[in-house]
mmCIF file of C-alpha atoms and ligand atoms in Angstrom:
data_model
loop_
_atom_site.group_PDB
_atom_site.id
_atom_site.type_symbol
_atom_site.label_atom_id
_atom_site.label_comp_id
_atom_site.label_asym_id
_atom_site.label_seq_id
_atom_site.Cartn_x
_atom_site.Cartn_y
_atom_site.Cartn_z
ATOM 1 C CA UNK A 1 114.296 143.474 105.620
ATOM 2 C CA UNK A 2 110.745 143.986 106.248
ATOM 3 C CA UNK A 3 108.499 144.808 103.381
ATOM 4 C CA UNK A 4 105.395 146.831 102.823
ATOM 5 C CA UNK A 5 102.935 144.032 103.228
ATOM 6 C CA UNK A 6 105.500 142.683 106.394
ATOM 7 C CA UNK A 7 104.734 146.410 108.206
ATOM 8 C CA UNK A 8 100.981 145.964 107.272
ATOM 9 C CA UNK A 9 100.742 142.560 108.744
ATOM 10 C CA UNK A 10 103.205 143.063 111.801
ATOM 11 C CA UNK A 11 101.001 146.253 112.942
ATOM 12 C CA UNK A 12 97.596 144.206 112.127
ATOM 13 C CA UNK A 13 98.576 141.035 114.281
ATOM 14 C CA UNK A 14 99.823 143.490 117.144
ATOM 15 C CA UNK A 15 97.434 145.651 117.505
ATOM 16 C CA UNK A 16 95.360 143.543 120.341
ATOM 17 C CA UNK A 17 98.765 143.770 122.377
ATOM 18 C CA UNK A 18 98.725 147.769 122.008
ATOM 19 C CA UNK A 19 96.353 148.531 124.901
ATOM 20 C CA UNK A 20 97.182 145.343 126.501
ATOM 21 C CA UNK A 21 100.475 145.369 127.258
ATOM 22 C CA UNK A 22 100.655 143.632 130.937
ATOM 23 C CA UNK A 23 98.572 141.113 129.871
ATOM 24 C CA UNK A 24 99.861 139.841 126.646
ATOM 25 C CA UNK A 25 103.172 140.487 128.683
ATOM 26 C CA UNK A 26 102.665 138.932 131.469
ATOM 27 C CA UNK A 27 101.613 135.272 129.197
ATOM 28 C CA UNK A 28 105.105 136.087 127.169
ATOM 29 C CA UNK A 29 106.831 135.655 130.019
ATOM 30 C CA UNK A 30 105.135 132.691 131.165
ATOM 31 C CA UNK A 31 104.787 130.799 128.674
ATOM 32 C CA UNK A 32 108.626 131.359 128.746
ATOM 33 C CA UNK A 33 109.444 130.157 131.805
ATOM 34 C CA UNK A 34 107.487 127.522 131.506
ATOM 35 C CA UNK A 35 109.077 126.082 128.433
ATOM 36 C CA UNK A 36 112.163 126.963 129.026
ATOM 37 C CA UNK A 37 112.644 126.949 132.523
ATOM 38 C CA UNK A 38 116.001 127.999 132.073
ATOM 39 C CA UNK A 39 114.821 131.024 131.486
ATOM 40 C CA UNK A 40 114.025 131.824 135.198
ATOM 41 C CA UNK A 41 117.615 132.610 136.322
ATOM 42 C CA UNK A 42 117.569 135.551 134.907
ATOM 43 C CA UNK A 43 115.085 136.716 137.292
ATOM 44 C CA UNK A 44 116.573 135.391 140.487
ATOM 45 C CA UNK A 45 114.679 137.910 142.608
ATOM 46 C CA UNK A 46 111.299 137.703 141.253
ATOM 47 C CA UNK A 47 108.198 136.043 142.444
ATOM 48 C CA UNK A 48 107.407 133.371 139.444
ATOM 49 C CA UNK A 49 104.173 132.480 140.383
ATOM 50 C CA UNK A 50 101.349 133.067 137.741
ATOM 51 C CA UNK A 51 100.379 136.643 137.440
ATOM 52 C CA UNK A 52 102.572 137.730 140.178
ATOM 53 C CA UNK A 53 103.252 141.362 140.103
ATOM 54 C CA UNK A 54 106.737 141.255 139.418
ATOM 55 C CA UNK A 55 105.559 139.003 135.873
ATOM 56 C CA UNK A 56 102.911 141.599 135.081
ATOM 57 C CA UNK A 57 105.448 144.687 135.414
ATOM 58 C CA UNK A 58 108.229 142.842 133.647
ATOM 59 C CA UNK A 59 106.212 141.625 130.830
ATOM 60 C CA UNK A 60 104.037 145.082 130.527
ATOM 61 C CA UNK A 61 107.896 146.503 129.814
ATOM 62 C CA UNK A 62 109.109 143.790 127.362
ATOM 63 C CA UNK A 63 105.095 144.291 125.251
ATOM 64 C CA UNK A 64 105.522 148.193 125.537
ATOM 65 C CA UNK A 65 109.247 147.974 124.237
ATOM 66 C CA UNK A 66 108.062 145.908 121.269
ATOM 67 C CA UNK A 67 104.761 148.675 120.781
ATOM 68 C CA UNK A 68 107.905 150.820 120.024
ATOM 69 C CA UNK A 69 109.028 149.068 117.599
ATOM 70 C CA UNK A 70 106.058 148.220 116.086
ATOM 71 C CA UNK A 71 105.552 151.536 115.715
ATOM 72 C CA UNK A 72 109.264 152.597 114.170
ATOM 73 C CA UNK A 73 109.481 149.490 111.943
ATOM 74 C CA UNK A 74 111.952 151.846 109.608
ATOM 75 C CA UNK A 75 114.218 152.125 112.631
ATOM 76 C CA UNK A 76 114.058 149.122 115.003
ATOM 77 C CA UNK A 77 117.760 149.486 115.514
ATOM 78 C CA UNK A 78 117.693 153.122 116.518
ATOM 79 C CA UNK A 79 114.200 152.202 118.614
ATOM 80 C CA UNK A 80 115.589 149.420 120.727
ATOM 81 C CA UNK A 81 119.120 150.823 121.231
ATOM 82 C CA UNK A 82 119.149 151.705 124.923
ATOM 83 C CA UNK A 83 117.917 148.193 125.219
ATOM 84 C CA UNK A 84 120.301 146.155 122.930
ATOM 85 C CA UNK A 85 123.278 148.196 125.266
ATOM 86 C CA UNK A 86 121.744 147.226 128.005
ATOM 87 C CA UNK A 87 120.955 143.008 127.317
ATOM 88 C CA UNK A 88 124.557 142.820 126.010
ATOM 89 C CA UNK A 89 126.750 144.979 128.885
ATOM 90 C CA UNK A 90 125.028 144.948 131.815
ATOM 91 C CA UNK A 91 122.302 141.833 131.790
ATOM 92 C CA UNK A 92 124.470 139.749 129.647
ATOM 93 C CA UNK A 93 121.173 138.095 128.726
ATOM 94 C CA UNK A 94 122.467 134.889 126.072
ATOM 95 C CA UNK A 95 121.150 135.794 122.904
ATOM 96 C CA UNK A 96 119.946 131.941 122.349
ATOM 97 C CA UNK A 97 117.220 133.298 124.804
ATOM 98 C CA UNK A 98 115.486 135.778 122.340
ATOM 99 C CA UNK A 99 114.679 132.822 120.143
ATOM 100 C CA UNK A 100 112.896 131.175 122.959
ATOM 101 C CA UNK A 101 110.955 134.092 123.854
ATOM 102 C CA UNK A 102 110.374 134.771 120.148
ATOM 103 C CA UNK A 103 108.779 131.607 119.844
ATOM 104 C CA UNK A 104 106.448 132.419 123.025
ATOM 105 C CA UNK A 105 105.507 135.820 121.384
ATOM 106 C CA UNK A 106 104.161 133.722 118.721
ATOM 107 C CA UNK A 107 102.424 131.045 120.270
ATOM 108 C CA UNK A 108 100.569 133.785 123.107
ATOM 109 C CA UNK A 109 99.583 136.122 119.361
ATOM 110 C CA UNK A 110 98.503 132.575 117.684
ATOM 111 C CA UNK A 111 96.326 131.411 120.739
ATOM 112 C CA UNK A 112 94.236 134.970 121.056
ATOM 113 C CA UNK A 113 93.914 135.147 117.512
ATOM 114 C CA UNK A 114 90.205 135.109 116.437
ATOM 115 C CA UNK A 115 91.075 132.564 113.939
ATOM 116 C CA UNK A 116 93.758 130.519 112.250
ATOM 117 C CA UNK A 117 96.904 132.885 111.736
ATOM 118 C CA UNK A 118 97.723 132.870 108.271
ATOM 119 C CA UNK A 119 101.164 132.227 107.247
ATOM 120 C CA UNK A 120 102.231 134.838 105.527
ATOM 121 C CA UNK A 121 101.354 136.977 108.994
ATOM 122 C CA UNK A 122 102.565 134.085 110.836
ATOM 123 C CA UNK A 123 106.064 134.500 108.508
ATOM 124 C CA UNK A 124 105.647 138.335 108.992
ATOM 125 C CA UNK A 125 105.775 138.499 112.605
ATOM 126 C CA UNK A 126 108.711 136.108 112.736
ATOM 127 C CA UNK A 127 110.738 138.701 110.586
ATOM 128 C CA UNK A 128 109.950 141.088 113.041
ATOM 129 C CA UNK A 129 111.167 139.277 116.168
ATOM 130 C CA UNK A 130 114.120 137.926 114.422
ATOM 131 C CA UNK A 131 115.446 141.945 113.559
ATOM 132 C CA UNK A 132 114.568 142.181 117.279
ATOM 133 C CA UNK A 133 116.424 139.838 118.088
ATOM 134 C CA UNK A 134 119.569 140.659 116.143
ATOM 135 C CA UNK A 135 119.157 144.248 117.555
ATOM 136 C CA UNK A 136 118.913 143.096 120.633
ATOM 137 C CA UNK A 137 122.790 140.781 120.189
ATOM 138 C CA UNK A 138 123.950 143.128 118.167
ATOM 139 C CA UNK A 139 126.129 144.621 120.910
ATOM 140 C CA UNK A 140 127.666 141.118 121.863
ATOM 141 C CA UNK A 141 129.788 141.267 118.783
HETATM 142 NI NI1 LIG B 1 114.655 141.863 128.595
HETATM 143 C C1 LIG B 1 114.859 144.040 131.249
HETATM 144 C C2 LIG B 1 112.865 144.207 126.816
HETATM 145 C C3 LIG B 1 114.269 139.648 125.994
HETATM 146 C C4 LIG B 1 116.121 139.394 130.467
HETATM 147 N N1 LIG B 1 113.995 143.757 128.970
HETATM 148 C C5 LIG B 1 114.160 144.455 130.128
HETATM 149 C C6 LIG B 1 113.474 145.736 130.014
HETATM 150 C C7 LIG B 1 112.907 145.775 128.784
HETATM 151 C C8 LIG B 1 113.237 144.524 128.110
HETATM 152 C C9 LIG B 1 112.083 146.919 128.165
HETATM 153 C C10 LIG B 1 113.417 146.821 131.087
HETATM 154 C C11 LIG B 1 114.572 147.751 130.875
HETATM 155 C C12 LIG B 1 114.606 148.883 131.872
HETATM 156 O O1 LIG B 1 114.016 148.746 132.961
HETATM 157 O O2 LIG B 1 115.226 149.887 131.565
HETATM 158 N N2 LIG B 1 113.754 141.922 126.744
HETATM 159 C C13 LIG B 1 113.118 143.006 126.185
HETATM 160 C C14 LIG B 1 112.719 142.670 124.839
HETATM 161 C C15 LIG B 1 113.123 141.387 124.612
HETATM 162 C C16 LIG B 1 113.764 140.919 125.818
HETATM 163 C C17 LIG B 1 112.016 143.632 123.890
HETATM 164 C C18 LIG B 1 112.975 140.531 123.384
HETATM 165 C C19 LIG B 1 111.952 140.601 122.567
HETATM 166 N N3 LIG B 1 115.136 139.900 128.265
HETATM 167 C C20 LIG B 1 114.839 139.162 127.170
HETATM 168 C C21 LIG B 1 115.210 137.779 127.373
HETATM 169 C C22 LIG B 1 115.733 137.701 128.651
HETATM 170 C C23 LIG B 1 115.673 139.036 129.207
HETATM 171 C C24 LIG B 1 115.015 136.671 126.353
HETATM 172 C C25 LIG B 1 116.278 136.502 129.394
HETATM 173 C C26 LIG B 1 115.790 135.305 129.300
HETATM 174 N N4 LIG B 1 115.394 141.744 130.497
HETATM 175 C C27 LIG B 1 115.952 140.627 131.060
HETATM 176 C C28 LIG B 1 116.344 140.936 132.427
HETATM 177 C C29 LIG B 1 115.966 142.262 132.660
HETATM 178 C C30 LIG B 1 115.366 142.755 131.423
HETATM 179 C C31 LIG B 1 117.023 139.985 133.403
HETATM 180 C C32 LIG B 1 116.145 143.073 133.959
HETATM 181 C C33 LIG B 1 114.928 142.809 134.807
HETATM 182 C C34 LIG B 1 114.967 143.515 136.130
HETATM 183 O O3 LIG B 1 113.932 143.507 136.830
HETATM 184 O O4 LIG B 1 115.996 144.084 136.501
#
């Protein structure tokens, strides 16, 4: 449950990604693939190389998707619906994986930050991904 002060920080640290979608994207992705190379067969048909096109589309979806949310932080359930249908039936993405990208959403935010992160934003943000996440695995139950 996100609180006031949770919304306020989630929409202050996010804000860079707003008009920046394929790039902030684009290093979510990765900065996933590189940790977790795992990752990458998921995307059997893409070109991984950095800042391919098919990395810069993908990611510009996944940063716009999570604008959304941003932006419906009463309803991130209702908000990433079509999407939590379609990781569970038809990608069959394991949910482990949204932890791993979490983590890379947090590290990309961290490293453009003008600053140190403080941690109550830090501990903000990570509420956010984490009722992403369970939105998005919600359907595997
Ligand atoms: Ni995800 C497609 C959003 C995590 C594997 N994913 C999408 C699309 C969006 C999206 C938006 C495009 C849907 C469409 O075209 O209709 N993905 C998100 C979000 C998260 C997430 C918001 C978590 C924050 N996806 C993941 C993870 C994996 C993943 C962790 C696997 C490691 N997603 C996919 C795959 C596709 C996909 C695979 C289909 C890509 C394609 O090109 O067909």
């Amino acid at each position: 449950m996100l609180t006031a002060t949770d919304k306020t920080n989630v929409k202050a640290i996010w804000a860079p990604v707003v008009n920046n979608a394929e790039l902030f994207g684009a290093e979510f992705l990765e900065r996933l693939f590189c940790v977790f190379p795992s990752t990458k067969t998921y995307f059997p048909d893409y070109d991984l190389s950095h800042n391919s096109p098919d990395i810069k589309a993908q990611g510009k979806k996944i940063a716009e998707a999570l604008t959304r949310a941003v932006g419906n932080l009463d309803d991130v359930a209702g908000t990433l619906s079509a999407l939590s249908d379609l990781h569970a039936e038809k990608l069959r993405v394991d949910p482990v994986n949204f932890g791993k990208l979490r983590e890379c959403i947090e590290v990309t935010l961290a490293a453009h930050h003008g600053g140190l992160i403080k941690a109550d934003v830090l501990c903000s943000l990570d509420k956010f991904l984490c009722a992403v996440a369970r939105v998005l695995a919600a359907r595997y139950r």
